Tab-separated table of C-alpha atoms in Angstrom:
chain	number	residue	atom	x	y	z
A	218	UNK	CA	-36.879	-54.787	-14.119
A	219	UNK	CA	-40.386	-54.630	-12.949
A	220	UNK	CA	-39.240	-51.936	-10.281
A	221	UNK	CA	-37.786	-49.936	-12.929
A	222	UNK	CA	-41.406	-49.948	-15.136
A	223	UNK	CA	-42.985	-48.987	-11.846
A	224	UNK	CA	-41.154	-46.419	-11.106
A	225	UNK	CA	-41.623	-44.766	-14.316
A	226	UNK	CA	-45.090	-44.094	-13.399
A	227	UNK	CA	-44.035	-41.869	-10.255
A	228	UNK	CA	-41.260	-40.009	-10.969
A	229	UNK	CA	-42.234	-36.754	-12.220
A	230	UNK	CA	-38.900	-35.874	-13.518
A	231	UNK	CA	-38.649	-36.734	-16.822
A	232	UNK	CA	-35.375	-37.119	-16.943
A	233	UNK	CA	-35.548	-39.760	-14.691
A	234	UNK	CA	-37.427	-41.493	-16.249
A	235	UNK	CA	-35.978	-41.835	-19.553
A	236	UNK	CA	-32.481	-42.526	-17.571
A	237	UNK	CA	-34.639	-45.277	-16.189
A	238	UNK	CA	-36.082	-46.211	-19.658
A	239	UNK	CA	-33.356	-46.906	-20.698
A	240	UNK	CA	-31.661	-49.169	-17.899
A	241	UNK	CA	-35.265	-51.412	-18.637
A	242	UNK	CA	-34.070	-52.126	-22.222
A	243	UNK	CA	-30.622	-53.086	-20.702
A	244	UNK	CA	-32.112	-55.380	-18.054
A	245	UNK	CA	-34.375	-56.820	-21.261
A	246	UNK	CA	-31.079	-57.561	-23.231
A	247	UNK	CA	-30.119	-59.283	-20.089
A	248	UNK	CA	-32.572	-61.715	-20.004
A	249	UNK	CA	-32.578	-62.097	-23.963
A	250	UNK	CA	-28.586	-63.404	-23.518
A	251	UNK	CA	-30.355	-65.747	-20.780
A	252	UNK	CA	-33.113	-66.787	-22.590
A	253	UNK	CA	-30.378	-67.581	-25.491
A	254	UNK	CA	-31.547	-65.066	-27.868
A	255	UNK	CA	-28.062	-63.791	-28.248
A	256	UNK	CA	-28.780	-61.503	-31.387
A	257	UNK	CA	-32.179	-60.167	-30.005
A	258	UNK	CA	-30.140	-58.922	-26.939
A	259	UNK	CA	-27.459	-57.458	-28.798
A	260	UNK	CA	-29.885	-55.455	-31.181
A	261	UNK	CA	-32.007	-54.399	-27.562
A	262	UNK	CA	-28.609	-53.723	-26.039
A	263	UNK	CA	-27.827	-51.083	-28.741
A	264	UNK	CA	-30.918	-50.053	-29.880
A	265	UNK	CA	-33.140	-49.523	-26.407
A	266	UNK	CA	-29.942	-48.683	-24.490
A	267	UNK	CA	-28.607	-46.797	-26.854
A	268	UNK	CA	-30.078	-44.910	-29.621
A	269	UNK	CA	-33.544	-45.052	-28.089
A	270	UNK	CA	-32.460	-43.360	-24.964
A	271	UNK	CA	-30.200	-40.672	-26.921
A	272	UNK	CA	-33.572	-40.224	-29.384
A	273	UNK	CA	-36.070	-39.516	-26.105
A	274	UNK	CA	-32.950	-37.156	-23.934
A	275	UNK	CA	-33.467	-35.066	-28.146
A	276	UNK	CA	-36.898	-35.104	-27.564
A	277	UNK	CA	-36.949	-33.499	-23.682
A	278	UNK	CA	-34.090	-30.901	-24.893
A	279	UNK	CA	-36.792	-29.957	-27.279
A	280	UNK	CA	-39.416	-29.897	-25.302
A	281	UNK	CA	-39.317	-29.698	-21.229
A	282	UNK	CA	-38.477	-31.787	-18.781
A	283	UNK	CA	-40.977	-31.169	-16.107
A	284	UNK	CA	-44.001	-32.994	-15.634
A	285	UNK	CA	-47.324	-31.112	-14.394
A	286	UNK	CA	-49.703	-33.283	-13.831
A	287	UNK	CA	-50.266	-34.356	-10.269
A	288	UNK	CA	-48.941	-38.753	-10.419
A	289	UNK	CA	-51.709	-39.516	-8.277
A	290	UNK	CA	-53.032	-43.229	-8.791
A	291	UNK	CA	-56.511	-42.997	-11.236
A	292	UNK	CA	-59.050	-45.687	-9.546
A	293	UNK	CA	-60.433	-46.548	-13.335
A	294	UNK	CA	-57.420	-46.936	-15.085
A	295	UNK	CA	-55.884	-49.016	-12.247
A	296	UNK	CA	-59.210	-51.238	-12.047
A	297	UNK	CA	-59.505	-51.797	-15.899
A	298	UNK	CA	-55.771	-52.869	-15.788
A	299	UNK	CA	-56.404	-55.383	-12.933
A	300	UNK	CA	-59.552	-56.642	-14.919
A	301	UNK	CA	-57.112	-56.972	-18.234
A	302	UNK	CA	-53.981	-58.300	-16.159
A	303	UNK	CA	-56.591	-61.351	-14.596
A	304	UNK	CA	-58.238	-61.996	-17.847
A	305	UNK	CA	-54.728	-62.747	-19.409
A	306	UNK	CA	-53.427	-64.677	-16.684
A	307	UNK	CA	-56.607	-66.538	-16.506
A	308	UNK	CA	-55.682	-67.528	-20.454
A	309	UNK	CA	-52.346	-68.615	-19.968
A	310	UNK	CA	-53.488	-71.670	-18.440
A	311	UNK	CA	-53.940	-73.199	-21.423
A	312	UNK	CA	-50.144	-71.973	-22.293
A	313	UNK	CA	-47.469	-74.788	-22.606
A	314	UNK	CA	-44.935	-74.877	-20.171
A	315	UNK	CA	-41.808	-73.027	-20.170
A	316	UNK	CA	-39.131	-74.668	-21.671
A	317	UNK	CA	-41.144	-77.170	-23.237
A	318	UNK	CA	-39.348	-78.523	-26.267
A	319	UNK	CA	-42.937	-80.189	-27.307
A	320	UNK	CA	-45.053	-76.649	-27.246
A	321	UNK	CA	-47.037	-75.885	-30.329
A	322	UNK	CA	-44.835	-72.950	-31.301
A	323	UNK	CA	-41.267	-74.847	-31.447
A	324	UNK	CA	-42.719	-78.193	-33.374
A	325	UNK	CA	-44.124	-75.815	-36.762
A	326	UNK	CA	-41.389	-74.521	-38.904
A	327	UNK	CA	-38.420	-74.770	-36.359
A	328	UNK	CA	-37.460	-78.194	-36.600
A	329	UNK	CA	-36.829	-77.479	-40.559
A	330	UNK	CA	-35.017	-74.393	-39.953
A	331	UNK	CA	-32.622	-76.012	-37.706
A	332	UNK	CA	-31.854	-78.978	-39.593
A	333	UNK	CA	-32.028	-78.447	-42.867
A	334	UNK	CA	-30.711	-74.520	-42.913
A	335	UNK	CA	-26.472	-75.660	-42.499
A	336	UNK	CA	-27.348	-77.388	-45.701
A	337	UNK	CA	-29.238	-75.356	-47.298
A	338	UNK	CA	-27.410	-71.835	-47.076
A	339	UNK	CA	-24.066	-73.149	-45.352
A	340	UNK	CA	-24.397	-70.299	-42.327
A	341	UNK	CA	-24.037	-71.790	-38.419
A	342	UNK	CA	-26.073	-69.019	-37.807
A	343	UNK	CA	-29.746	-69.495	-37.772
A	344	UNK	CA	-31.413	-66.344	-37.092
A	345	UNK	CA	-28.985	-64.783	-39.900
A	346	UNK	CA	-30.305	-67.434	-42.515
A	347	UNK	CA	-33.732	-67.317	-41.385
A	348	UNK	CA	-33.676	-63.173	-41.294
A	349	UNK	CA	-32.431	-62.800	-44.489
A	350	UNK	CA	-33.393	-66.300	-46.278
A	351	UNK	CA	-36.550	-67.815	-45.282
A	352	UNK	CA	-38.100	-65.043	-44.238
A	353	UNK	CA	-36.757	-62.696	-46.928
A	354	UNK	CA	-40.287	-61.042	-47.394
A	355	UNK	CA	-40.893	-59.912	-43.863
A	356	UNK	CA	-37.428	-58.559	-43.207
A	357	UNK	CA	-37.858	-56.601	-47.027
A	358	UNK	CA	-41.370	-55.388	-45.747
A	359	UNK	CA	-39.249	-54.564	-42.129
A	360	UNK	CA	-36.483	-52.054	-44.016
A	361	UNK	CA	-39.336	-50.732	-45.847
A	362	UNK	CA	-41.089	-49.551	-42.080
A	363	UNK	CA	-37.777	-48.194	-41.270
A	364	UNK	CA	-37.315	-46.339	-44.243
A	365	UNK	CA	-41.113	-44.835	-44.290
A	366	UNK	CA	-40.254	-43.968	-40.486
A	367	UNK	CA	-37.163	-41.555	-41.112
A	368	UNK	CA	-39.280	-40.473	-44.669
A	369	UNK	CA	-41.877	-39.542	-41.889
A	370	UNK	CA	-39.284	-37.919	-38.989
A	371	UNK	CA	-37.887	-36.095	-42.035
A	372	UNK	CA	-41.324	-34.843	-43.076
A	373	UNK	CA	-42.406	-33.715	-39.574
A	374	UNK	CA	-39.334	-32.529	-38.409
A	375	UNK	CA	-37.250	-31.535	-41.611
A	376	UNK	CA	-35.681	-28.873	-43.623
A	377	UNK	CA	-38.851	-27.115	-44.320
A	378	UNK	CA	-40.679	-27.028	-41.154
A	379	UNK	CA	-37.038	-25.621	-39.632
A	380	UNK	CA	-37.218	-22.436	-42.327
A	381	UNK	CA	-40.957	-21.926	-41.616
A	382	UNK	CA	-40.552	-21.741	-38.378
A	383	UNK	CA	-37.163	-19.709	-38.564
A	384	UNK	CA	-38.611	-17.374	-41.194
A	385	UNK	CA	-42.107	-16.000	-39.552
A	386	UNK	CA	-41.429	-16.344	-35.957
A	387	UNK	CA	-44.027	-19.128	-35.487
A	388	UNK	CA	-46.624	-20.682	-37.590
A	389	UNK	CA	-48.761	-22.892	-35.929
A	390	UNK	CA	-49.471	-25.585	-38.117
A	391	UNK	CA	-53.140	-26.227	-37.267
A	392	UNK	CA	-53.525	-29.918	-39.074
A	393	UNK	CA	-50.122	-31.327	-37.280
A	394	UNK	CA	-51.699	-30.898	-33.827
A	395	UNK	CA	-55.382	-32.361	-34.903
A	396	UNK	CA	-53.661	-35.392	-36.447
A	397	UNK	CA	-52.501	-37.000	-33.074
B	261	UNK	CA	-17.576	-27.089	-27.403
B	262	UNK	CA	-14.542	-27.184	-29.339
B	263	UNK	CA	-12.327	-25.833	-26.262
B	264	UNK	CA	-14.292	-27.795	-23.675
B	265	UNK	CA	-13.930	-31.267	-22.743
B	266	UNK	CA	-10.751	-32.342	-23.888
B	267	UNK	CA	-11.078	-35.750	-21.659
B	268	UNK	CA	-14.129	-36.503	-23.995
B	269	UNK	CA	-12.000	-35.615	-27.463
B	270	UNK	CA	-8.969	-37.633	-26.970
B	271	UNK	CA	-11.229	-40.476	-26.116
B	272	UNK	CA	-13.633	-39.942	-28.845
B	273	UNK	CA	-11.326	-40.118	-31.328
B	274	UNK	CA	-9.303	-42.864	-30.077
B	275	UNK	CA	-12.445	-44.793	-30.478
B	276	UNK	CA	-14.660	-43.929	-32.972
B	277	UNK	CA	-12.269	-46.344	-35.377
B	278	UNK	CA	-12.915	-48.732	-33.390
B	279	UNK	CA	-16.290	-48.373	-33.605
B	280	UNK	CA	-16.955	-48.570	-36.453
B	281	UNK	CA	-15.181	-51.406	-37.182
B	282	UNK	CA	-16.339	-52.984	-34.736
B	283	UNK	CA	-19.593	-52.196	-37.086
B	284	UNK	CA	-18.202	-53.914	-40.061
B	285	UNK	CA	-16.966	-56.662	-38.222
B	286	UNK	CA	-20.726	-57.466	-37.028
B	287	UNK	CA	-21.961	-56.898	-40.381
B	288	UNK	CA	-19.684	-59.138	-42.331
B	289	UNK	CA	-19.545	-61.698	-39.426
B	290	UNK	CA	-22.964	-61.783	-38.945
B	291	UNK	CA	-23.327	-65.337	-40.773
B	292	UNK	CA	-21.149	-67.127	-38.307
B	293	UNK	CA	-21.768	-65.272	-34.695
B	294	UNK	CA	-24.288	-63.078	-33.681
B	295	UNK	CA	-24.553	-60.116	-35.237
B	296	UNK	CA	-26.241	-58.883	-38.925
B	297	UNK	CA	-27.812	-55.810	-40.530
B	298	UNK	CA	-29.502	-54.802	-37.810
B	299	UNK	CA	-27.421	-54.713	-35.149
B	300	UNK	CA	-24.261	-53.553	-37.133
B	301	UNK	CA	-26.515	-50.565	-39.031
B	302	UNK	CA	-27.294	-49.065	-34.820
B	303	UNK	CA	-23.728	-49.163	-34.200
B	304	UNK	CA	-22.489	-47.601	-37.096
B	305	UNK	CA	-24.962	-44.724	-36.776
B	306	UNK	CA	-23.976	-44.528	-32.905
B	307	UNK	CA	-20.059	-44.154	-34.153
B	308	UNK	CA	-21.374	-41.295	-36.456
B	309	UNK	CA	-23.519	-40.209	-33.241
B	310	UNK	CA	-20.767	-39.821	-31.336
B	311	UNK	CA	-18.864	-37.767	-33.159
B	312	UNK	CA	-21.692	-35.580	-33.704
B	313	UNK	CA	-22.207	-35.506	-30.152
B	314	UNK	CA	-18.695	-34.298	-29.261
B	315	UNK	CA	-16.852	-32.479	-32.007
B	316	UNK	CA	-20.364	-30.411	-32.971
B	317	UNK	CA	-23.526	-30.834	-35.012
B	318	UNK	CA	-21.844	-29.206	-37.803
B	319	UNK	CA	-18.940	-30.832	-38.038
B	320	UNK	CA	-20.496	-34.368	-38.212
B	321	UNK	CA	-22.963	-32.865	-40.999
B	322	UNK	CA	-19.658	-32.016	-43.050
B	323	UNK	CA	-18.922	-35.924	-42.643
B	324	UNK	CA	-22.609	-37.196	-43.565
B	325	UNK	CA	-24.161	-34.357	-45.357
B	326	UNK	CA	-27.809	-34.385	-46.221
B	327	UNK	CA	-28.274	-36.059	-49.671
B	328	UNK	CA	-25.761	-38.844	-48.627
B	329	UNK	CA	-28.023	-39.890	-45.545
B	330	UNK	CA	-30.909	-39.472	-48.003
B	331	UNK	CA	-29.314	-41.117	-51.154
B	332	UNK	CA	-28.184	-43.871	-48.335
B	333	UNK	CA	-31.472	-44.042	-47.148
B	334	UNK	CA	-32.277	-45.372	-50.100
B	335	UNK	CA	-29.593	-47.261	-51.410
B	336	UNK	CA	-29.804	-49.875	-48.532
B	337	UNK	CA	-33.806	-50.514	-49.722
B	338	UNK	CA	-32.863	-50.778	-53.226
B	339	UNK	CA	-30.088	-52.751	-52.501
B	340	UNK	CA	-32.341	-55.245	-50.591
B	341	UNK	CA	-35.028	-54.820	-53.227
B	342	UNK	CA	-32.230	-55.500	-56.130
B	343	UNK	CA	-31.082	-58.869	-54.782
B	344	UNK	CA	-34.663	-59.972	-54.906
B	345	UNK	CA	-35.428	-58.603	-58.062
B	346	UNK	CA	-32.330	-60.273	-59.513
B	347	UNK	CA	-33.332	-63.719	-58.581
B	348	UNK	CA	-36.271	-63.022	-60.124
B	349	UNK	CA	-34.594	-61.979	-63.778
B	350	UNK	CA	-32.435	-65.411	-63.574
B	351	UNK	CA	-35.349	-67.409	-63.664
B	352	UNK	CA	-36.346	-68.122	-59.826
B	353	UNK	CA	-38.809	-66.549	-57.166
B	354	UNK	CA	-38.840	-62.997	-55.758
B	355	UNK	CA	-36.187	-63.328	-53.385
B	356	UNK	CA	-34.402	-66.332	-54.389
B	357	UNK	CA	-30.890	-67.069	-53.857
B	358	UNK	CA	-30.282	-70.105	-55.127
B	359	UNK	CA	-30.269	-68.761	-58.461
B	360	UNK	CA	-27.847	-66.190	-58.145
B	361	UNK	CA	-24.613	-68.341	-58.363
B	362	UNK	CA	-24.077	-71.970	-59.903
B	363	UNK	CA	-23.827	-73.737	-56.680
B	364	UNK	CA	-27.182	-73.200	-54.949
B	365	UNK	CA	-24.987	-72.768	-51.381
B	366	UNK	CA	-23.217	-69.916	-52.479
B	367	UNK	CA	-26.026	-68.495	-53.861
B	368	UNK	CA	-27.508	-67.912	-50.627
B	369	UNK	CA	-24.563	-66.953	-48.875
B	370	UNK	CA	-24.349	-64.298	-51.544
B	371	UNK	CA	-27.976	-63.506	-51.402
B	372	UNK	CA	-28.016	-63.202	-47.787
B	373	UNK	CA	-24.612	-61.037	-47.645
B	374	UNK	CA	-26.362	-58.438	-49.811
B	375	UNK	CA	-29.393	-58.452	-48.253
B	376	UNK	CA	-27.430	-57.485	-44.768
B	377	UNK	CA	-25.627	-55.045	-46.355
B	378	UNK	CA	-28.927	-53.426	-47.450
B	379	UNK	CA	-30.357	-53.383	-44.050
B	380	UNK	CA	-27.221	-52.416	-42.974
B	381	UNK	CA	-27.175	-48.918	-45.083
B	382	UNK	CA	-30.708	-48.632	-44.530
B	383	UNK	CA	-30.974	-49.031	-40.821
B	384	UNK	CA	-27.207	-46.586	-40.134
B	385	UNK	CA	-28.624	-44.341	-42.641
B	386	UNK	CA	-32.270	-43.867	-40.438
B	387	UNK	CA	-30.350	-43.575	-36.928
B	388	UNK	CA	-28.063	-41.358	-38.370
B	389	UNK	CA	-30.875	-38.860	-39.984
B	390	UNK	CA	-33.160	-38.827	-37.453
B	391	UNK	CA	-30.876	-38.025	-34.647
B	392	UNK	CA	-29.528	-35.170	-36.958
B	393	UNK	CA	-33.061	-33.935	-37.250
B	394	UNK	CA	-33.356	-33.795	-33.533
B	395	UNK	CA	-30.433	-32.450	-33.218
B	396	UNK	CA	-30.599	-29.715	-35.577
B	397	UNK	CA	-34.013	-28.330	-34.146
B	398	UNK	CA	-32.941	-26.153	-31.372
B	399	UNK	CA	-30.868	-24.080	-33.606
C	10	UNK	CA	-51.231	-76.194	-14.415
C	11	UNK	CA	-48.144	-76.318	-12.210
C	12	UNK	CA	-47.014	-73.345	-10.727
C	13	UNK	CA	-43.108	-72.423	-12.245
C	14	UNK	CA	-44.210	-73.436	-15.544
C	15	UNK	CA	-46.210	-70.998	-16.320
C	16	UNK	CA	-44.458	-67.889	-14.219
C	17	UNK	CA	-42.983	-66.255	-17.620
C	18	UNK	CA	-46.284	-65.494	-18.842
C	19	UNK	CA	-47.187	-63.686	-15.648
C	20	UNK	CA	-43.909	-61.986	-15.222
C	21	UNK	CA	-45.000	-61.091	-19.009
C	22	UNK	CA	-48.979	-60.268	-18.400
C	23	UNK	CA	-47.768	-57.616	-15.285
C	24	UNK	CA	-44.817	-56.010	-17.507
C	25	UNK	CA	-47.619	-55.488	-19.950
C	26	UNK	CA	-49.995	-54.251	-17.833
C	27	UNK	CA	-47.596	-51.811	-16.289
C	28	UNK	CA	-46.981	-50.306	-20.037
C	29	UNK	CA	-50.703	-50.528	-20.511
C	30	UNK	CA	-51.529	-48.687	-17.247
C	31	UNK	CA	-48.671	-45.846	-18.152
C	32	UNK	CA	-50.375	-45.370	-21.751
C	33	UNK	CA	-53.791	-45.083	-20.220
C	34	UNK	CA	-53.543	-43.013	-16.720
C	35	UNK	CA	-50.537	-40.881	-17.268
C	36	UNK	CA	-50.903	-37.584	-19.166
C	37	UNK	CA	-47.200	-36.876	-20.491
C	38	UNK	CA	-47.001	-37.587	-23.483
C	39	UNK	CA	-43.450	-38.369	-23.452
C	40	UNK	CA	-44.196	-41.193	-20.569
C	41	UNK	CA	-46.848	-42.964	-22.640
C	42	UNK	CA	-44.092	-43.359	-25.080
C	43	UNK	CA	-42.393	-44.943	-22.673
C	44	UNK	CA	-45.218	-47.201	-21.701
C	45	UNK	CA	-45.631	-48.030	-25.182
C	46	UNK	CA	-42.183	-48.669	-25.561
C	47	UNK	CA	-42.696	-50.965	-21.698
C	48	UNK	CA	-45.523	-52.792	-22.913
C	49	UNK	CA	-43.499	-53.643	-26.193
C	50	UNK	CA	-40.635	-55.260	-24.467
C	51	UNK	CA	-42.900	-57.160	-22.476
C	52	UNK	CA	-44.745	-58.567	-26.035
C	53	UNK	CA	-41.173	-59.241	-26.783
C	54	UNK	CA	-39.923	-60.951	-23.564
C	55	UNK	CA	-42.994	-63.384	-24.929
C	56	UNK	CA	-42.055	-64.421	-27.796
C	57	UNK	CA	-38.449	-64.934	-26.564
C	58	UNK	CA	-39.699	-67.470	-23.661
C	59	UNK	CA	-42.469	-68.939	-25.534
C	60	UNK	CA	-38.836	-69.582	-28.212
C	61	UNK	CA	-36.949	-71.160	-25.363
C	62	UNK	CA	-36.198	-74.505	-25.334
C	63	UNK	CA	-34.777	-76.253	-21.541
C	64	UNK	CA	-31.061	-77.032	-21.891
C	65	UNK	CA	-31.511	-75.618	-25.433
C	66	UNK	CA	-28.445	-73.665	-26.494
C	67	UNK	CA	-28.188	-70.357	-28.578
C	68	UNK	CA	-29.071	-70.876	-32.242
C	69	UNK	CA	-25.747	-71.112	-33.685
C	70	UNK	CA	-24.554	-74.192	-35.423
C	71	UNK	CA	-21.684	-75.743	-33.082
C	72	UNK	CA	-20.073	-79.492	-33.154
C	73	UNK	CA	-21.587	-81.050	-30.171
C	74	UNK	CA	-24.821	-79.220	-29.552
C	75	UNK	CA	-28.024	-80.934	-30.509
C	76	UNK	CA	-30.664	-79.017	-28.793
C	77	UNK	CA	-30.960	-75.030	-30.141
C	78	UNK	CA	-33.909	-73.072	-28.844
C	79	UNK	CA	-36.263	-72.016	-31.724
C	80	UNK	CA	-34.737	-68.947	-34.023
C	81	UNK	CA	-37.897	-67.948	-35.541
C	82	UNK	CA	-39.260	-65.448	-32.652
C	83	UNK	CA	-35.825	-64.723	-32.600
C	84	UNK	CA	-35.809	-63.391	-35.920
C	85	UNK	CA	-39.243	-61.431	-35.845
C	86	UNK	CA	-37.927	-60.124	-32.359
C	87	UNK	CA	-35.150	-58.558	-33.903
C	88	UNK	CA	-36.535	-56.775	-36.498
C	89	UNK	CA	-39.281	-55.544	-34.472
C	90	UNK	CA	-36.372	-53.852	-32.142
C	91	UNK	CA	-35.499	-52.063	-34.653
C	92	UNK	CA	-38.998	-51.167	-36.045
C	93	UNK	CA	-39.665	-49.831	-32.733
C	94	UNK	CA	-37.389	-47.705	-32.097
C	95	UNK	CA	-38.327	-46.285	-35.794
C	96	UNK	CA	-41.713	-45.596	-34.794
C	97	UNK	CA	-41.134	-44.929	-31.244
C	98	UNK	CA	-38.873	-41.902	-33.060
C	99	UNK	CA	-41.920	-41.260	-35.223
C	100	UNK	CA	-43.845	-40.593	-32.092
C	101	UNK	CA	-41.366	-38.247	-30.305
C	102	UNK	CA	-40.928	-36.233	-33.710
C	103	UNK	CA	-44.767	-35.244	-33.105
C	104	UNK	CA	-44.545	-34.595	-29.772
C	105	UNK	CA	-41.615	-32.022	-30.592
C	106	UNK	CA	-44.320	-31.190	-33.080
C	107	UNK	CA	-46.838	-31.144	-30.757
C	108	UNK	CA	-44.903	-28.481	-28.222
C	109	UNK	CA	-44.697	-25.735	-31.001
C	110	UNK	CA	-48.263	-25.996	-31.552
C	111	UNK	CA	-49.835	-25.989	-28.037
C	112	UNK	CA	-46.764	-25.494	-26.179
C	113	UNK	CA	-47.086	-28.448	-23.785
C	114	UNK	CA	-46.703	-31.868	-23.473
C	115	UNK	CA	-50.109	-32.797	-21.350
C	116	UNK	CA	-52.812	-33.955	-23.237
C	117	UNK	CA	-55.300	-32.455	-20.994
C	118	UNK	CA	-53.665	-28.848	-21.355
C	119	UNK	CA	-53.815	-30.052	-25.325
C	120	UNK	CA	-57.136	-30.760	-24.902
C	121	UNK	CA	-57.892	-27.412	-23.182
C	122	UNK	CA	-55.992	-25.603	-25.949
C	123	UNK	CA	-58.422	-27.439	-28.355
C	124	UNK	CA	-61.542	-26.720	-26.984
C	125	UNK	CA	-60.262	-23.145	-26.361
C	126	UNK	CA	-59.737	-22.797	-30.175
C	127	UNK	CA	-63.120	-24.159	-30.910
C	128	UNK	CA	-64.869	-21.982	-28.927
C	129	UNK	CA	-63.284	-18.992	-30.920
């Protein structure tokens, strides 16, 4: 998995790469099923392997497929990562251990949600009660992202700009390219 | 594309079905093995994808055309939004299923059955639109 | 601080800075989508150990199994998939964007193009 992400940054092909891209979300959906997060694999396992990797092959038929830029390694980049990458690992020190049934994180809410949600909404399956349940709001506010997202593809990429740039060859729309 | 790739049509079709039941199936049995909104919305839109893919962008726009992704689009948030809203009018909180049936339970498996199927419609209705508007650039 | 208790957080911290390196050095647009898209599995791999419970089972309520790891990064995992790949197709719908305007995909030819069109 690690191999794969590194090899992203030298292949020039992009192609490649996105092939690649895509076998990382697979290997991730892997090690969800191990980690027993059984739905989160099967979402990454359709969404990352799938969709996201038929959405970025759109984007290169669009566009090119050819990087230009020289992959050499850039010294500051590199160094600022190692700084970051050392920093972090220097925090997780104070991390619990994996697997610990006592951390901080699985002693808050989840005790409730595993006892008391059979009761309470009659489902065996947690993450389904606790999705659409408990945690009604943030999966609402969730749909609403998605929804503003293809509002926004649809905005950017949509009927309109397809006739404007159909109708008068090309207009170059000035603000798009400033906005990024 | 129509000539071409026969291999790729039989198969197609022979599983599309399949597909997208499979898609229901994950939807509806969500609540008992893994699966929900989510995941049953992506393959859905990948069933609708596929054909797309193989028969011909224009085709698979005469089987989802424009204002049905759209009105989808927006059916799935208002269907989410609905269920919440309708807890609300029988007297409980935004998003609160145990008022929507007599016996608190069933409430919530109600609740949380129509709250998937919002997701659901909103999530197949996104993948489904935004590959079309990828797809429909180059023409 | 023993040392295979704490390896998921470093296999996480390198994953992350591997995405992080991508976004920063690499001038293809289309690859620091990808190295967004790296570092975000990596955020997620997180959440999914820090969820794991030892000889915890899968969430699901079955006769016989006491210990379940925890669902709730489960849940905001898997809507966060999804939200990705919405915004990840946000991103690539202005970089299709992007190519009609400048023509390229490197944001130092981009940048070029920009100063070129200032200086006019």
């Amino acid at each position: 998995m690690l191999l794969t992400g590194i090899s992203v940054i030298f292949i020039r092909n992009l192609f490649a790469v996105v092939v690649l891209a895509g076998m990382f979300s697979l290997l991730a959906a892997v090690l969800y099923v191990v980690l027993d997060a059984v739905d989160v694999a099967f979402t990454e396992a359709a969404v990352g392997a799938g969709i996201s990797t038929l959405l970025l092959l759109g984007t290169l038929a669009l566009t090119t497929d050819k990087e230009l830029a020289k992959t050499k390694i850039k010294i500051i980049p590199l160094l600022l990562v190692i700084f970051t990458g050392s920093v972090l690992i220097l925090g997780t020190r104070d991390m619990p251990n994996f697997g610990d049934a006592k951390a901080p994180a699985n002693l808050h809410v989840a005790p409730r949600y595993i006892e008391e949600s059979m009761k309470e909404t009659g489902l065996p399956n947690m993450v389904t009660s606790v999705l659409a349940s408990y945690r009604g709001y943030d999966t609402f506010g969730e749909v609403v992202v998605i929804f503003t997202a293809a509002i926004g593809v649809l905005i950017l990429l949509g009927q309109g700009y397809r006739k404007s740039r159909r109708g008068s060859g090309k207009i170059i729309n000035k603000n798009s390219g400033e906005a990024e | 594309m129509m000539t071409r790739h026969t291999i790729l049509r039989v198969i197609a079709k022979f599983m599309i079905p399949y597909i997208l039941l499979f898609a229901l199936y994950v939807q509806f049995h969500g609540d008992f093995g893994p699966g929900g909104g989510f995941q049953a919305g992506v393959i859905f839109a990948a069933g609708f994808i596929l054909y797309s893919l193989i028969f011909g962008i224009e085709n698979g726009r005469k089987v989802m055309p424009p204002w049905l992704r759209r009105a989808l689009l927006s059916i799935g948030v208002i269907i989410f939004g609905g269920t919440g809203l309708f807890g609300l009018i029988l007297g409980g909180n935004f998003l609160d299923y145990n008022v929507l049936l007599e016996n608190p339970v069933a409430g919530q498996h109600l609740g949380i059955l129509l709250v998937e199927l919002g997701v659901g419609i909103t999530v197949s209705a996104t993948m489904i639109t935004i590959f079309f508007v990828f797809a429909s650039q180059d023409q | 601080m023993d040392f295979p208790g704490l390896i998921n957080y470093w296999i996480v911290i390198i994953l992350m800075m591997v995405g992080f390196y991508i976004v920063i050095a690499q001038g293809n647009l289309i690859k620091k989508i990808i190295g967004l898209n790296i570092f975000q599995v990596s955020v997620f791999i997180f959440y999914i150990t820090v969820g794991k419970v030892s000889d915890g089972s899968a969430p699901i309520m079955a006769a016989g199994i006491d210990t379940y790891s925890n669902p709730l990064p489960h849940v905001l995992i898997l809507t966060a998939i999804v939200v990705g790949v919405a915004t990840t197709a946000l991103g690539l719908a202005m970089i299709v964007r992007i190519r009609t305007a400048y023509n390229s995909i490197e944001s130092d030819e981009i940048e070029r193009a920009e100063i070129l069109e200032d200086d006019k």
